[in-house]
């Protein structure tokens, strides 16, 4: 493996289900906020102010701390034209950058192919969680999906004392052999790749030490895995994980649920940065936190339904912290069928990350030229 | 629609509910019990991958949300299921004892969980098996006048009577299609005289027994004509002896007289509930979409009417598992009698 | 080793169904090959699943709203259907006539479409195409509801020709022109869906097909060289008469049931692997007046089918359903089905949510380093679970046969999993492995563990990834 120590790395934390932007970065002094949120509102005295008009939900206090250090860019009103309020479709659009038709290739899959066209490093992209998000999918691009870093590998169900022998046989079975045809050759190659990837990844926990104690929830544990993999310097450029499936889909009971989700997420993000800093690995990491859409401006008595116009965060030592883009208007005549309008196309956000951070041409990855931002 | 026969009719009152995995709303509700002060307990089965939606909702007949209790558990790998006290996997029914404690049956765990009226867990019992006092897939449950629990022990094709602590008292029934036999029975109720009514699910009929389990009568047969049944799931008897049947496979509620004679039926008259209105107000464009939607009258229809209960004010509650809704009806006496009883 | 009959039957059941246990294979073999093919081709003579029972315990199946609920249901069907070919054909059409939850987001609507495939998927091709053209999920997925007489949307019109019935080209020539696409789309204007009831507060209602005469283009059209005031059904009637339609289905059937072919975008320029086989199916198509069962019968009874052993990479659905059938788990309702169904997604086949309208690419494209790990670990975990009835059956059978020699154990385990064979070298690794584990004493608990380990290693081989 070539020395890739200071190559820029992007981690992505996907908040699936549609995070309520209004109750994340709260327009607390806007009377329309109180009007529209009779039941699902963060009260003004709870808000952690950023300025006179908006502030953090108190559950984001750990992120506020990073914000105060200038490391957090808040991308307001992020979305795309003709918003789709289906989780699946909208997430697909964010994953594929194809708002018009159903696309199959993920933006990060394409980015990995750009960086490593021959697939020389099987760990250029690593996902934490079962199943590959479409953002990382592209034909011929190997991406490991790691359900559990501590146990990741082939034939994990075989008991320890037998497993070494079993893996030895596996590697012999999958060694290239003559005259078995192209499909078998492909399988051999893939099996050996899988074994190699697992072997390398399995060393990450051993190489890692830290005084940071992450929370006992899946976001925190996967953020820890991302830190471990990044610190281990396998040449991984994209790391990805997803908060539990649709957990941000707060149709009901939002006041309790949304706060507790954000307490977990923001603590995990804060721990992640403390961890990277302690391990001298923070300088080449940027973290993107995004969701497929924001939620309805008006609450439904107990929660909020699917909307548009969301909020995203970009966090890192290299990030110029601050508020980016305009906070969408809550005025009735400025809403789109009861939703916030978007002011920033997410493909501009992606382009900024790809060009100004990763250093590759964004146009072919996101499917066009989009206005970039100044947070990097 | 108000249907009438023999002078007695069912008058639609209102609907309760909307689809939610938590808070005000239901997710695949399967059972209901009425408590004091217009309180009701609704058991939500939800989907396997959304165990957060498995819960018991407490709300009022006027649709005030009070709270919820008893969470579902993740079932990734059935051998690894952690069944903490008070958790649910496949809840089937709910009933209240005289002091207002809430009993929930779970047909996978073969467990009865007991909660206070506020949802605090206070106990459990249940042993899987087929011997006396053992259970295999408990379905409907109801307390009798002596505050003993009558339980449909479904896969054992019998009804068993327990003390509220789970001590076996008696039982009756066996597998089959004859009188007093059952084929995977489901719902149960008792009348004011202590007679027992069982929804004999796969025999498409209701059977009536004395309080001692002696067969008294049966009614219903397979079909979709009035009075016929397709997998009846729930049965309820009001204080006048009128019998209500959740005719699940036929998507309707049927009403029978005390002798088992067909009186009337409804396929549903659901309207927008209070919580439903909140939901639409928050999604204003849907009000407009409703105006141009084709076939919106389908919204009135029952879909998955799985449980029925009737309270001492003759209000009939029908739980729809697929619409996440409860439709409330009222038994109406013929007005020419000046409100008097037949 | 297994007899030739058993080997052939294992092959048939893997392809025409989702595999079978050794006991089942013995029963099928006793019936005779052609009789079993007849049985597979007459699904309505076999009992369907008892939906009342399933909906009682899987309460959410009556509503069948969310994608994951539908996936659990479809997985259960694949594991338990006594009409395996019907279920396989449903999967076949689902992979061609794709609609996806990513756009439709209404599970039951998609399930209605799969029910339609169950009903019509082995019958008349024109009837199936017509049903597809009025299927609300399809009308919505390919935007035909957005196609108007004064502003056509070509999406459905194009895919009907390109991906559903003809293909871009064959034998080096194009099958249709851009003009055909436009004319086809014109003919389907007004084929739409009624305004839907919004999802709140009581959930979704099935959509209804509607023909909007006022939005239909009644003008003259020229399609495939024929001219007339065509409506959509006229177009279908013309399509099914084309040689390209016969070729299209024959190639798809061959790729799905016989041997992996190049993927569909390559078909115009790449001839079929076995043109004679394709021709036989094309002939059956025309001779039977476009009957799919006639094509299937020719295929299953042909030598080219019988000889095409292990020429296909198993799909994720085949991998999971096939494994569950072997271990005999989830044969009745119980919790824990959802995670099993999710394995199919993790292996790269998110059923009812295909990546594009082209469906899933098949063959070796199922495999990458991530999905290979998923399939090996899943199958090995199942096979290593000695409490599962099917695994117990295998152990007790080998035990009762008194098999205590390493070589014989490996051979018999290969039989039990469906008469697999391994290259000699690989087989030797397994024999050495079990030899190291000590003596084999049939009937003991240790023996069961040893058998299970061999099963685990077999399912991890390259060879086992093939059907």
mmCIF file of N, CA, C and O in Angstrom, chain A residues 86-89 92 102-104 130-131 134 142-143 152-158 162 165-166 169-170 172-174 180 182-184 186-188 190-191 193-194 245 251 305-306, chain C residues 67-68 101-103 105 141 199-200 313 343 345-346 353-356 364 367-370 372-374 376-377 380-381 423 426 429-430 433 436 453 456-457 460-463 465-466:
data_model
loop_
_atom_site.group_PDB
_atom_site.id
_atom_site.type_symbol
_atom_site.label_atom_id
_atom_site.label_comp_id
_atom_site.label_asym_id
_atom_site.label_seq_id
_atom_site.Cartn_x
_atom_site.Cartn_y
_atom_site.Cartn_z
ATOM 1 N N UNK A 86 -41.008 11.179 -0.623
ATOM 2 C CA UNK A 86 -40.853 9.766 -0.287
ATOM 3 C C UNK A 86 -39.438 9.558 0.253
ATOM 4 O O UNK A 86 -38.476 10.018 -0.348
ATOM 5 N N UNK A 87 -39.330 8.843 1.383
ATOM 6 C CA UNK A 87 -37.993 8.554 1.924
ATOM 7 C C UNK A 87 -37.107 7.913 0.865
ATOM 8 O O UNK A 87 -35.964 8.274 0.676
ATOM 9 N N UNK A 88 -37.691 6.901 0.225
ATOM 10 C CA UNK A 88 -36.894 6.052 -0.663
ATOM 11 C C UNK A 88 -36.406 6.850 -1.863
ATOM 12 O O UNK A 88 -35.241 6.835 -2.201
ATOM 13 N N UNK A 89 -37.364 7.557 -2.468
ATOM 14 C CA UNK A 89 -37.014 8.297 -3.660
ATOM 15 C C UNK A 89 -36.067 9.443 -3.323
ATOM 16 O O UNK A 89 -35.087 9.690 -4.018
ATOM 17 N N UNK A 92 -32.701 8.199 -2.581
ATOM 18 C CA UNK A 92 -32.108 7.787 -3.850
ATOM 19 C C UNK A 92 -31.538 8.981 -4.605
ATOM 20 O O UNK A 92 -30.468 8.903 -5.208
ATOM 21 N N UNK A 102 -34.798 7.516 -12.301
ATOM 22 C CA UNK A 102 -34.242 6.593 -11.333
ATOM 23 C C UNK A 102 -32.816 6.243 -11.752
ATOM 24 O O UNK A 102 -32.588 5.722 -12.833
ATOM 25 N N UNK A 103 -31.856 6.581 -10.913
ATOM 26 C CA UNK A 103 -30.459 6.310 -11.230
ATOM 27 C C UNK A 103 -29.946 5.113 -10.452
ATOM 28 O O UNK A 103 -30.558 4.703 -9.474
ATOM 29 N N UNK A 104 -28.850 4.544 -10.889
ATOM 30 C CA UNK A 104 -28.369 3.355 -10.197
ATOM 31 C C UNK A 104 -26.997 3.554 -9.565
ATOM 32 O O UNK A 104 -26.679 2.922 -8.584
ATOM 33 N N UNK A 130 -25.036 -3.065 7.786
ATOM 34 C CA UNK A 130 -25.315 -4.157 6.846
ATOM 35 C C UNK A 130 -25.935 -3.594 5.576
ATOM 36 O O UNK A 130 -26.807 -2.740 5.630
ATOM 37 N N UNK A 131 -25.504 -4.105 4.444
ATOM 38 C CA UNK A 131 -26.091 -3.680 3.178
ATOM 39 C C UNK A 131 -25.460 -2.376 2.720
ATOM 40 O O UNK A 131 -25.132 -1.505 3.519
ATOM 41 N N UNK A 134 -26.950 3.010 -1.600
ATOM 42 C CA UNK A 134 -26.762 3.198 -3.033
ATOM 43 C C UNK A 134 -25.713 4.263 -3.340
ATOM 44 O O UNK A 134 -25.103 4.263 -4.395
ATOM 45 N N UNK A 142 -15.496 -2.265 -5.647
ATOM 46 C CA UNK A 142 -15.678 -3.049 -4.428
ATOM 47 C C UNK A 142 -15.746 -2.135 -3.209
ATOM 48 O O UNK A 142 -14.907 -1.254 -3.045
ATOM 49 N N UNK A 143 -16.758 -2.311 -2.412
ATOM 50 C CA UNK A 143 -16.863 -1.554 -1.164
ATOM 51 C C UNK A 143 -17.232 -2.546 -0.064
ATOM 52 O O UNK A 143 -18.181 -3.308 -0.223
ATOM 53 N N UNK A 152 -15.668 -8.717 11.762
ATOM 54 C CA UNK A 152 -15.847 -8.745 10.307
ATOM 55 C C UNK A 152 -14.928 -9.777 9.662
ATOM 56 O O UNK A 152 -13.762 -9.897 9.997
ATOM 57 N N UNK A 153 -15.466 -10.510 8.711
ATOM 58 C CA UNK A 153 -14.637 -11.458 7.983
ATOM 59 C C UNK A 153 -15.454 -12.524 7.315
ATOM 60 O O UNK A 153 -16.679 -12.486 7.305
ATOM 61 N N UNK A 154 -14.749 -13.488 6.749
ATOM 62 C CA UNK A 154 -15.385 -14.598 6.063
ATOM 63 C C UNK A 154 -15.535 -15.746 7.050
ATOM 64 O O UNK A 154 -14.672 -15.960 7.898
ATOM 65 N N UNK A 155 -16.636 -16.471 6.945
ATOM 66 C CA UNK A 155 -16.889 -17.656 7.768
ATOM 67 C C UNK A 155 -16.815 -17.349 9.265
ATOM 68 O O UNK A 155 -16.238 -18.089 10.045
ATOM 69 N N UNK A 156 -17.429 -16.229 9.627
ATOM 70 C CA UNK A 156 -17.384 -15.819 11.031
ATOM 71 C C UNK A 156 -18.187 -16.747 11.924
ATOM 72 O O UNK A 156 -18.051 -16.715 13.140
ATOM 73 N N UNK A 157 -19.052 -17.555 11.298
ATOM 74 C CA UNK A 157 -19.873 -18.452 12.118
ATOM 75 C C UNK A 157 -19.147 -19.709 12.545
ATOM 76 O O UNK A 157 -19.695 -20.516 13.306
ATOM 77 N N UNK A 158 -17.938 -19.916 12.047
ATOM 78 C CA UNK A 158 -17.196 -21.118 12.454
ATOM 79 C C UNK A 158 -16.413 -20.805 13.726
ATOM 80 O O UNK A 158 -15.781 -19.757 13.849
ATOM 81 N N UNK A 162 -11.565 -23.686 15.101
ATOM 82 C CA UNK A 162 -11.591 -24.287 13.771
ATOM 83 C C UNK A 162 -11.417 -23.240 12.674
ATOM 84 O O UNK A 162 -11.150 -23.576 11.537
ATOM 85 N N UNK A 165 -8.179 -22.908 10.453
ATOM 86 C CA UNK A 165 -8.109 -23.969 9.436
ATOM 87 C C UNK A 165 -9.095 -23.702 8.306
ATOM 88 O O UNK A 165 -8.768 -23.878 7.133
ATOM 89 N N UNK A 166 -10.304 -23.293 8.687
ATOM 90 C CA UNK A 166 -11.339 -23.060 7.678
ATOM 91 C C UNK A 166 -10.913 -21.942 6.731
ATOM 92 O O UNK A 166 -11.078 -22.039 5.519
ATOM 93 N N UNK A 169 -8.304 -23.123 4.336
ATOM 94 C CA UNK A 169 -8.916 -23.853 3.226
ATOM 95 C C UNK A 169 -9.595 -22.887 2.266
ATOM 96 O O UNK A 169 -9.484 -23.017 1.050
ATOM 97 N N UNK A 170 -10.280 -21.907 2.842
ATOM 98 C CA UNK A 170 -10.969 -20.932 1.993
ATOM 99 C C UNK A 170 -9.974 -20.272 1.041
ATOM 100 O O UNK A 170 -10.217 -20.152 -0.161
ATOM 101 N N UNK A 172 -7.174 -21.353 0.011
ATOM 102 C CA UNK A 172 -6.688 -22.302 -1.002
ATOM 103 C C UNK A 172 -7.753 -22.575 -2.064
ATOM 104 O O UNK A 172 -7.449 -22.659 -3.244
ATOM 105 N N UNK A 173 -9.016 -22.698 -1.589
ATOM 106 C CA UNK A 173 -10.105 -22.955 -2.543
ATOM 107 C C UNK A 173 -10.249 -21.823 -3.551
ATOM 108 O O UNK A 173 -10.574 -22.039 -4.706
ATOM 109 N N UNK A 174 -10.049 -20.601 -3.042
ATOM 110 C CA UNK A 174 -10.271 -19.435 -3.907
ATOM 111 C C UNK A 174 -9.007 -18.994 -4.631
ATOM 112 O O UNK A 174 -9.034 -17.988 -5.339
ATOM 113 N N UNK A 180 -10.513 -22.773 -15.491
ATOM 114 C CA UNK A 180 -11.841 -22.883 -14.884
ATOM 115 C C UNK A 180 -12.796 -21.829 -15.425
ATOM 116 O O UNK A 180 -13.911 -21.709 -14.931
ATOM 117 N N UNK A 182 -13.755 -17.794 -17.110
ATOM 118 C CA UNK A 182 -13.698 -16.414 -16.615
ATOM 119 C C UNK A 182 -14.572 -16.162 -15.382
ATOM 120 O O UNK A 182 -14.211 -15.362 -14.527
ATOM 121 N N UNK A 183 -15.714 -16.849 -15.281
ATOM 122 C CA UNK A 183 -16.583 -16.579 -14.133
ATOM 123 C C UNK A 183 -15.946 -17.108 -12.855
ATOM 124 O O UNK A 183 -15.914 -16.443 -11.821
ATOM 125 N N UNK A 184 -15.398 -18.333 -12.928
ATOM 126 C CA UNK A 184 -14.695 -18.883 -11.768
ATOM 127 C C UNK A 184 -13.474 -18.034 -11.415
ATOM 128 O O UNK A 184 -13.195 -17.804 -10.244
ATOM 129 N N UNK A 186 -13.194 -14.909 -11.890
ATOM 130 C CA UNK A 186 -13.717 -13.702 -11.245
ATOM 131 C C UNK A 186 -14.058 -13.996 -9.780
ATOM 132 O O UNK A 186 -13.760 -13.211 -8.881
ATOM 133 N N UNK A 187 -14.696 -15.149 -9.563
ATOM 134 C CA UNK A 187 -15.050 -15.512 -8.189
ATOM 135 C C UNK A 187 -13.810 -15.680 -7.317
ATOM 136 O O UNK A 187 -13.794 -15.269 -6.159
ATOM 137 N N UNK A 188 -12.781 -16.305 -7.885
ATOM 138 C CA UNK A 188 -11.526 -16.482 -7.144
ATOM 139 C C UNK A 188 -10.977 -15.129 -6.709
ATOM 140 O O UNK A 188 -10.666 -14.907 -5.545
ATOM 141 N N UNK A 190 -12.494 -12.310 -6.506
ATOM 142 C CA UNK A 190 -13.366 -11.611 -5.561
ATOM 143 C C UNK A 190 -13.240 -12.208 -4.160
ATOM 144 O O UNK A 190 -13.205 -11.489 -3.163
ATOM 145 N N UNK A 191 -13.171 -13.531 -4.102
ATOM 146 C CA UNK A 191 -13.031 -14.197 -2.807
ATOM 147 C C UNK A 191 -11.733 -13.791 -2.130
ATOM 148 O O UNK A 191 -11.693 -13.520 -0.926
ATOM 149 N N UNK A 193 -10.071 -11.012 -2.710
ATOM 150 C CA UNK A 193 -10.259 -9.602 -2.320
ATOM 151 C C UNK A 193 -10.980 -9.491 -0.987
ATOM 152 O O UNK A 193 -10.610 -8.690 -0.125
ATOM 153 N N UNK A 194 -12.029 -10.278 -0.866
ATOM 154 C CA UNK A 194 -12.833 -10.229 0.358
ATOM 155 C C UNK A 194 -11.987 -10.630 1.554
ATOM 156 O O UNK A 194 -12.031 -10.002 2.615
ATOM 157 N N UNK A 245 -32.086 2.818 10.640
ATOM 158 C CA UNK A 245 -33.022 2.953 9.535
ATOM 159 C C UNK A 245 -34.265 3.762 9.898
ATOM 160 O O UNK A 245 -35.024 3.383 10.785
ATOM 161 N N UNK A 251 -42.791 11.180 12.961
ATOM 162 C CA UNK A 251 -44.185 11.561 12.740
ATOM 163 C C UNK A 251 -44.921 11.814 14.051
ATOM 164 O O UNK A 251 -45.918 12.511 14.087
ATOM 165 N N UNK A 305 -44.506 15.629 9.632
ATOM 166 C CA UNK A 305 -44.528 14.712 8.505
ATOM 167 C C UNK A 305 -43.456 15.093 7.480
ATOM 168 O O UNK A 305 -42.702 16.032 7.685
ATOM 169 N N UNK A 306 -43.432 14.350 6.388
ATOM 170 C CA UNK A 306 -42.362 14.533 5.399
ATOM 171 C C UNK A 306 -42.421 15.901 4.734
ATOM 172 O O UNK A 306 -43.476 16.341 4.317
ATOM 173 N N UNK C 67 -42.230 -1.707 2.334
ATOM 174 C CA UNK C 67 -41.365 -2.545 1.502
ATOM 175 C C UNK C 67 -40.882 -3.774 2.266
ATOM 176 O O UNK C 67 -40.929 -4.901 1.768
ATOM 177 N N UNK C 68 -40.430 -3.560 3.486
ATOM 178 C CA UNK C 68 -39.841 -4.657 4.245
ATOM 179 C C UNK C 68 -40.872 -5.741 4.565
ATOM 180 O O UNK C 68 -40.533 -6.915 4.663
ATOM 181 N N UNK C 101 -40.012 0.229 -5.345
ATOM 182 C CA UNK C 101 -40.491 0.960 -4.195
ATOM 183 C C UNK C 101 -39.862 2.346 -4.114
ATOM 184 O O UNK C 101 -40.457 3.266 -3.552
ATOM 185 N N UNK C 102 -38.678 2.513 -4.696
ATOM 186 C CA UNK C 102 -38.019 3.812 -4.605
ATOM 187 C C UNK C 102 -38.873 4.889 -5.256
ATOM 188 O O UNK C 102 -38.775 6.050 -4.927
ATOM 189 N N UNK C 103 -39.744 4.485 -6.173
ATOM 190 C CA UNK C 103 -40.639 5.478 -6.762
ATOM 191 C C UNK C 103 -42.084 5.248 -6.325
ATOM 192 O O UNK C 103 -42.795 6.189 -5.992
ATOM 193 N N UNK C 105 -43.345 3.403 -3.703
ATOM 194 C CA UNK C 105 -43.485 3.491 -2.250
ATOM 195 C C UNK C 105 -44.866 3.069 -1.763
ATOM 196 O O UNK C 105 -45.479 3.724 -0.925
ATOM 197 N N UNK C 141 -44.909 4.045 -12.368
ATOM 198 C CA UNK C 141 -43.439 3.917 -12.344
ATOM 199 C C UNK C 141 -42.820 4.461 -13.623
ATOM 200 O O UNK C 141 -41.792 5.125 -13.589
ATOM 201 N N UNK C 199 -52.276 9.606 1.418
ATOM 202 C CA UNK C 199 -51.897 8.541 2.357
ATOM 203 C C UNK C 199 -52.300 8.834 3.795
ATOM 204 O O UNK C 199 -52.368 7.927 4.613
ATOM 205 N N UNK C 200 -52.479 10.091 4.127
ATOM 206 C CA UNK C 200 -52.898 10.406 5.495
ATOM 207 C C UNK C 200 -54.376 10.667 5.525
ATOM 208 O O UNK C 200 -54.899 11.247 4.585
ATOM 209 N N UNK C 313 -24.818 -18.311 -11.898
ATOM 210 C CA UNK C 313 -24.556 -17.837 -10.540
ATOM 211 C C UNK C 313 -25.913 -17.633 -9.864
ATOM 212 O O UNK C 313 -26.812 -17.020 -10.433
ATOM 213 N N UNK C 343 -31.419 -10.415 4.348
ATOM 214 C CA UNK C 343 -30.175 -10.973 3.805
ATOM 215 C C UNK C 343 -30.156 -10.863 2.282
ATOM 216 O O UNK C 343 -29.100 -10.680 1.680
ATOM 217 N N UNK C 345 -31.417 -8.506 0.533
ATOM 218 C CA UNK C 345 -30.989 -7.131 0.255
ATOM 219 C C UNK C 345 -29.488 -6.975 0.462
ATOM 220 O O UNK C 345 -28.793 -6.418 -0.388
ATOM 221 N N UNK C 346 -28.996 -7.506 1.563
ATOM 222 C CA UNK C 346 -27.557 -7.346 1.839
ATOM 223 C C UNK C 346 -26.710 -8.001 0.750
ATOM 224 O O UNK C 346 -25.604 -7.587 0.484
ATOM 225 N N UNK C 353 -37.455 -3.386 -5.173
ATOM 226 C CA UNK C 353 -36.785 -2.091 -5.228
ATOM 227 C C UNK C 353 -35.535 -2.207 -6.101
ATOM 228 O O UNK C 353 -34.428 -1.968 -5.648
ATOM 229 N N UNK C 354 -35.721 -2.590 -7.363
ATOM 230 C CA UNK C 354 -34.568 -2.803 -8.243
ATOM 231 C C UNK C 354 -33.826 -1.504 -8.488
ATOM 232 O O UNK C 354 -34.411 -0.427 -8.376
ATOM 233 N N UNK C 355 -32.539 -1.595 -8.821
ATOM 234 C CA UNK C 355 -31.751 -0.373 -8.985
ATOM 235 C C UNK C 355 -32.253 0.514 -10.119
ATOM 236 O O UNK C 355 -32.190 1.736 -9.999
ATOM 237 N N UNK C 356 -32.708 -0.074 -11.217
ATOM 238 C CA UNK C 356 -33.232 0.728 -12.323
ATOM 239 C C UNK C 356 -34.349 -0.055 -12.982
ATOM 240 O O UNK C 356 -34.631 -1.188 -12.611
ATOM 241 N N UNK C 364 -22.421 -13.191 -12.950
ATOM 242 C CA UNK C 364 -21.325 -12.863 -12.034
ATOM 243 C C UNK C 364 -21.481 -11.463 -11.447
ATOM 244 O O UNK C 364 -20.855 -11.137 -10.445
ATOM 245 N N UNK C 367 -21.997 -10.850 -7.798
ATOM 246 C CA UNK C 367 -20.924 -11.061 -6.831
ATOM 247 C C UNK C 367 -19.966 -9.884 -6.794
ATOM 248 O O UNK C 367 -19.452 -9.463 -7.832
ATOM 249 N N UNK C 368 -19.752 -9.333 -5.623
ATOM 250 C CA UNK C 368 -18.569 -8.506 -5.392
ATOM 251 C C UNK C 368 -18.041 -8.881 -4.011
ATOM 252 O O UNK C 368 -18.624 -9.740 -3.344
ATOM 253 N N UNK C 369 -16.952 -8.249 -3.610
ATOM 254 C CA UNK C 369 -16.336 -8.749 -2.375
ATOM 255 C C UNK C 369 -17.273 -8.580 -1.179
ATOM 256 O O UNK C 369 -17.263 -9.404 -0.265
ATOM 257 N N UNK C 370 -18.104 -7.535 -1.215
ATOM 258 C CA UNK C 370 -19.051 -7.345 -0.113
ATOM 259 C C UNK C 370 -20.160 -8.377 -0.128
ATOM 260 O O UNK C 370 -20.449 -9.019 0.884
ATOM 261 N N UNK C 372 -20.250 -11.237 -1.639
ATOM 262 C CA UNK C 372 -19.757 -12.611 -1.479
ATOM 263 C C UNK C 372 -19.618 -12.961 0.000
ATOM 264 O O UNK C 372 -20.000 -14.051 0.436
ATOM 265 N N UNK C 373 -19.095 -12.010 0.771
ATOM 266 C CA UNK C 373 -18.980 -12.242 2.213
ATOM 267 C C UNK C 373 -20.366 -12.473 2.813
ATOM 268 O O UNK C 373 -20.571 -13.385 3.621
ATOM 269 N N UNK C 374 -21.336 -11.657 2.382
ATOM 270 C CA UNK C 374 -22.697 -11.815 2.917
ATOM 271 C C UNK C 374 -23.250 -13.200 2.593
ATOM 272 O O UNK C 374 -23.844 -13.864 3.440
ATOM 273 N N UNK C 376 -21.703 -16.034 1.732
ATOM 274 C CA UNK C 376 -20.993 -17.152 2.368
ATOM 275 C C UNK C 376 -21.319 -17.209 3.863
ATOM 276 O O UNK C 376 -21.623 -18.270 4.410
ATOM 277 N N UNK C 377 -21.284 -16.051 4.510
ATOM 278 C CA UNK C 377 -21.528 -16.073 5.952
ATOM 279 C C UNK C 377 -22.961 -16.480 6.279
ATOM 280 O O UNK C 377 -23.213 -17.223 7.222
ATOM 281 N N UNK C 380 -23.343 -20.270 5.518
ATOM 282 C CA UNK C 380 -22.559 -21.058 6.470
ATOM 283 C C UNK C 380 -23.173 -21.001 7.866
ATOM 284 O O UNK C 380 -23.199 -22.008 8.586
ATOM 285 N N UNK C 381 -23.697 -19.833 8.245
ATOM 286 C CA UNK C 381 -24.336 -19.737 9.566
ATOM 287 C C UNK C 381 -25.538 -20.666 9.654
ATOM 288 O O UNK C 381 -25.775 -21.307 10.673
ATOM 289 N N UNK C 423 -14.130 -29.678 -7.666
ATOM 290 C CA UNK C 423 -12.861 -30.084 -8.278
ATOM 291 C C UNK C 423 -12.093 -30.954 -7.272
ATOM 292 O O UNK C 423 -12.206 -30.738 -6.052
ATOM 293 N N UNK C 426 -10.179 -29.210 -4.439
ATOM 294 C CA UNK C 426 -11.001 -28.626 -3.374
ATOM 295 C C UNK C 426 -11.552 -29.728 -2.467
ATOM 296 O O UNK C 426 -11.590 -29.604 -1.240
ATOM 297 N N UNK C 429 -9.076 -30.786 0.034
ATOM 298 C CA UNK C 429 -8.941 -29.885 1.185
ATOM 299 C C UNK C 429 -9.968 -30.246 2.255
ATOM 300 O O UNK C 429 -9.679 -30.257 3.449
ATOM 301 N N UNK C 430 -11.194 -30.510 1.794
ATOM 302 C CA UNK C 430 -12.260 -30.788 2.759
ATOM 303 C C UNK C 430 -12.014 -32.131 3.442
ATOM 304 O O UNK C 430 -12.241 -32.271 4.650
ATOM 305 N N UNK C 433 -9.397 -31.670 5.949
ATOM 306 C CA UNK C 433 -9.919 -30.891 7.087
ATOM 307 C C UNK C 433 -10.636 -31.794 8.078
ATOM 308 O O UNK C 433 -10.384 -31.768 9.282
ATOM 309 N N UNK C 436 -8.432 -34.228 9.988
ATOM 310 C CA UNK C 436 -7.708 -33.629 11.118
ATOM 311 C C UNK C 436 -8.555 -33.556 12.381
ATOM 312 O O UNK C 436 -8.028 -33.479 13.482
ATOM 313 N N UNK C 453 -19.752 -28.713 10.039
ATOM 314 C CA UNK C 453 -18.586 -27.942 9.569
ATOM 315 C C UNK C 453 -18.288 -28.215 8.097
ATOM 316 O O UNK C 453 -17.905 -27.297 7.363
ATOM 317 N N UNK C 456 -20.700 -26.304 6.142
ATOM 318 C CA UNK C 456 -20.325 -24.883 6.119
ATOM 319 C C UNK C 456 -19.237 -24.607 5.090
ATOM 320 O O UNK C 456 -19.281 -23.609 4.377
ATOM 321 N N UNK C 457 -18.264 -25.497 5.023
ATOM 322 C CA UNK C 457 -17.183 -25.276 4.061
ATOM 323 C C UNK C 457 -17.668 -25.485 2.628
ATOM 324 O O UNK C 457 -17.220 -24.784 1.714
ATOM 325 N N UNK C 460 -19.316 -22.524 1.328
ATOM 326 C CA UNK C 460 -18.375 -21.415 1.121
ATOM 327 C C UNK C 460 -17.581 -21.568 -0.174
ATOM 328 O O UNK C 460 -16.851 -20.657 -0.556
ATOM 329 N N UNK C 461 -17.714 -22.697 -0.853
ATOM 330 C CA UNK C 461 -16.918 -22.897 -2.075
ATOM 331 C C UNK C 461 -17.422 -22.027 -3.210
ATOM 332 O O UNK C 461 -18.573 -21.579 -3.210
ATOM 333 N N UNK C 462 -16.560 -21.850 -4.185
ATOM 334 C CA UNK C 462 -16.988 -21.156 -5.402
ATOM 335 C C UNK C 462 -18.113 -21.938 -6.078
ATOM 336 O O UNK C 462 -19.068 -21.364 -6.580
ATOM 337 N N UNK C 463 -17.962 -23.247 -6.091
ATOM 338 C CA UNK C 463 -18.905 -24.092 -6.831
ATOM 339 C C UNK C 463 -20.319 -23.946 -6.289
ATOM 340 O O UNK C 463 -21.289 -24.001 -7.035
ATOM 341 N N UNK C 465 -21.745 -21.422 -5.252
ATOM 342 C CA UNK C 465 -22.391 -20.156 -5.635
ATOM 343 C C UNK C 465 -23.137 -20.295 -6.959
ATOM 344 O O UNK C 465 -23.810 -19.380 -7.401
ATOM 345 N N UNK C 466 -23.017 -21.470 -7.538
ATOM 346 C CA UNK C 466 -23.681 -21.707 -8.829
ATOM 347 C C UNK C 466 -24.912 -22.587 -8.650
ATOM 348 O O UNK C 466 -24.973 -23.423 -7.752
#
